[in-house]
Amino acid sequence: MKFLFKLLPSGSFESKISRFWFQTWVLLASLLFSFWTSPLFSKAPLNIETRSYVHDTETGDFIYRDALISWDDMTLEGTEIRLDPEKNSAVAEGYVRFKREKLLAVMDRLELDLEKRTGVFYNAIIYDSDNKAYMTAEEVQWLGGNQLILNQCSFTTCNPKNPIWEISGNQFNYRYENFGSSQHAFLKIKGIPVFYFPFLAWPTTSSRKPGFLAPEFGQDTSNAEKFDLGYRIGIPFFWDFDPEHDLTLKYEWVEKRGFGLHGEYQYAFEAGMFGQLQYQKYFEREARDPKNESGSLSADSISESELNPERFKLVYNHNQRLDERSRMIVSNTNYSDGQYEKEYERNKNPSLTAHKFSASVNRQFEKGSTTLSVSKHEKFIEEALLNPQTDEETTVQQLPALNYQYGEVFWKSGQQSASVSVSGNLIRYYREKGWNGIGATSTQRLKYYFPLTDYAKGSLGLGRRFSRYQVRNTTQAGSEDEYGFEINEAQAELNTTISRQFVRSSGIFTRLKHQIVPRLQYDFIEDVKQTSASDIPFGGVVSTRKLATLRIENTLLAKRRYLVKPAALTGRSLNRLKQSRFGPALVQRLEALKDRVYPSEKDLIESIEELLGRKLPSKERDELLTYAERGVVLPGSRITQRPSREGPAWTLASLNFIQHYDLLKQDPDFVSKGPSPKGNETPPGKPLLPLRMEAKVQPGPQLSISYFNRYDHLKRRILEYSANVQVGVSAYNKAMVSFRENEETYEDPYGTEISAGKTFGFGQTVEFSDRLALGYSGTVDLDPQSSEFQRRLSSANVNLDYRPDCWGIRLNLNESRDKTFTSSGNEEEYVERSLLLTIKLGAADLPDQPLHKILGR
């Protein structure tokens, strides 16, 4: 160092200044070298930013004022930070801020062991950004990693200085990205203890972790005693063995039944595989009532030993990818009785499944696929707990079934194209009672699209179904049969488009387009005999059809005119820009554009880019526009007319007429060879079906009006009509009303059954603010004399949500009506009611809390 100093000439002013700065840099370099080689930097270097620092020669500590220290994934800020290189520790005081990953802590004092990565926080507030939760504590022990021990602490998602709610306790064990737990904690509302938790645990991560899940509370009431369960409380426990396995166990207490045990095991041994095994069983403490739950059986035929049947459900599912184009799926479901679904699962339309099994292997090809499967579906005779009989005649097994399909467009020239498709199956049927056999079907279809003229086009489809069956009767020895049938089918369509466009120079719309599309369609399925010589209708399910349809579709399309607001850089805009990150330099150049009014923001940006001589990035362009004044017209402005832009097209209104003509009904004495034709809207000899009209008007996104009717020319009146109106006063207030009336039940030409009735539907959702929302809906039977129910309100639902910043509450009420049968065969009407209260504190859901029976049965 002395050698370097001798290189500088002595005595001059310049030499003294140079010597001073040279000595300063040498000192800083020696300090940095000592830090770098000290134990403090043995694992990770520190980056220190400070206003000033001193070195305490007695203790060897370095004291930093208003400093920021960062290393690895951690940062430490403090009014005063003292580093001890020998002990590899740090002590921060004053305003202290410590950040690691998603955790941020603010405190009065911090003692940190840099080598062990542990420490102690005093009078700290900790914020978990993932869970949006705050924790306050007099003392926090950081045990390393993600584990914190908080003493004399509280937990909340509200403002920690004035929380609406908080959970407080003597000690919390908090593991970030894992679980938090506490013993002997209190839930406080506005500082008042309202609930005591002997033990409390909550997840601090969205990933799977073992532990107790939120309890499940509910209440199910019904006028029918066999469906009235009362309160239901479930306590689930989740255990993940590893990333490929997990197990969920739940104990459920049912007020009027007893208790139940639920278990669910899930696995995924490899990518593309998922499996599930689920078992539920209820241990009912009281005997059931045979008069109401024996169904078609006599109540006297039920012995006492049968009044406490087993109640269970077993489910197994396995889904596995075999290769890039193949997949195997296995599924199995067992129910103990036909009433389980309706009683415990609240399924309004139970499947009456006793046993359902299926397994399949599917292979995908470029233009088709094949599936090999086996299946069995066994059903109970009726929805009755004490009648466990299954329907042997409807229990069908497929052992096995091979399905295939193929399709390709094999020719195309201009607007003409032709495609072919082939599909079919080979199935072995087996029943426990009745006819069994082997069936093979194949369907080939050819589709041709062609233009008639420049303004019209058409399509023609031809198909043929081949069926072959070999059957035998298991109840009669030597009873065998073999037969087959072929069915031709065809579809044809001719359509054209007539349109006219209207351009408007003023008004709401820039242009309107009226489009009329007449369509003439014909659908044909040949009438053939589908039974064997012994008249066994095995496999005969294809109904004949000769249906002509004329459709006239009217559509009114519109494009809306949106006025563009002028834009200008006013004096206020430039003052705000001067204080932004853009600074005075840019403002000085933009002074030339001050108070110039441009027709649109686009014109303003083009002038700014021309002035600056460069293209602005989209982010910078958008940020500059936030400082512009919009919709201003300053004195002396040359803008005389506001520009406009054209929005996208949407359907403003539509009006469709559908007229079916059933050619089969021309002959009043027609009797089909196979299954009866579908549709009973008109009597034989009257082939013209009721005219259908569909209308819809949608002036904007907040209003929609639709109407449908069916006019019978024979009776000269409308037999069925419905109307629906959806209104949105705003994006936060939407309502709906509907009305439907149908004189009698009927079946349309495609087999869909439409029930008779006269109903009124209503619904509304209103968000009064960001905190309060209300929603309700329902359906009312307006003609109870023709209805099989006495109760006119067939269904109803009410939801009330109140959600402040750090907590929320939701009230939900559901009601529905239904019927069941007694042992005497009489129908009994009952009402199901579910009333739940859900409480949410911050990001943590508390269980549904059942209210008492506020509503009477």
Coordinates of C-alpha atoms in Angstrom, one line a residue, residues 85 313 480 652 669:
P85 CA -19.6 -11.9 12.7
K313 CA -73.4 -48.3 0.0
E480 CA -84.8 -71.1 -28.9
L652 CA -81.6 -8.7 -31.6
D669 CA -106.2 -47.5 -40.3

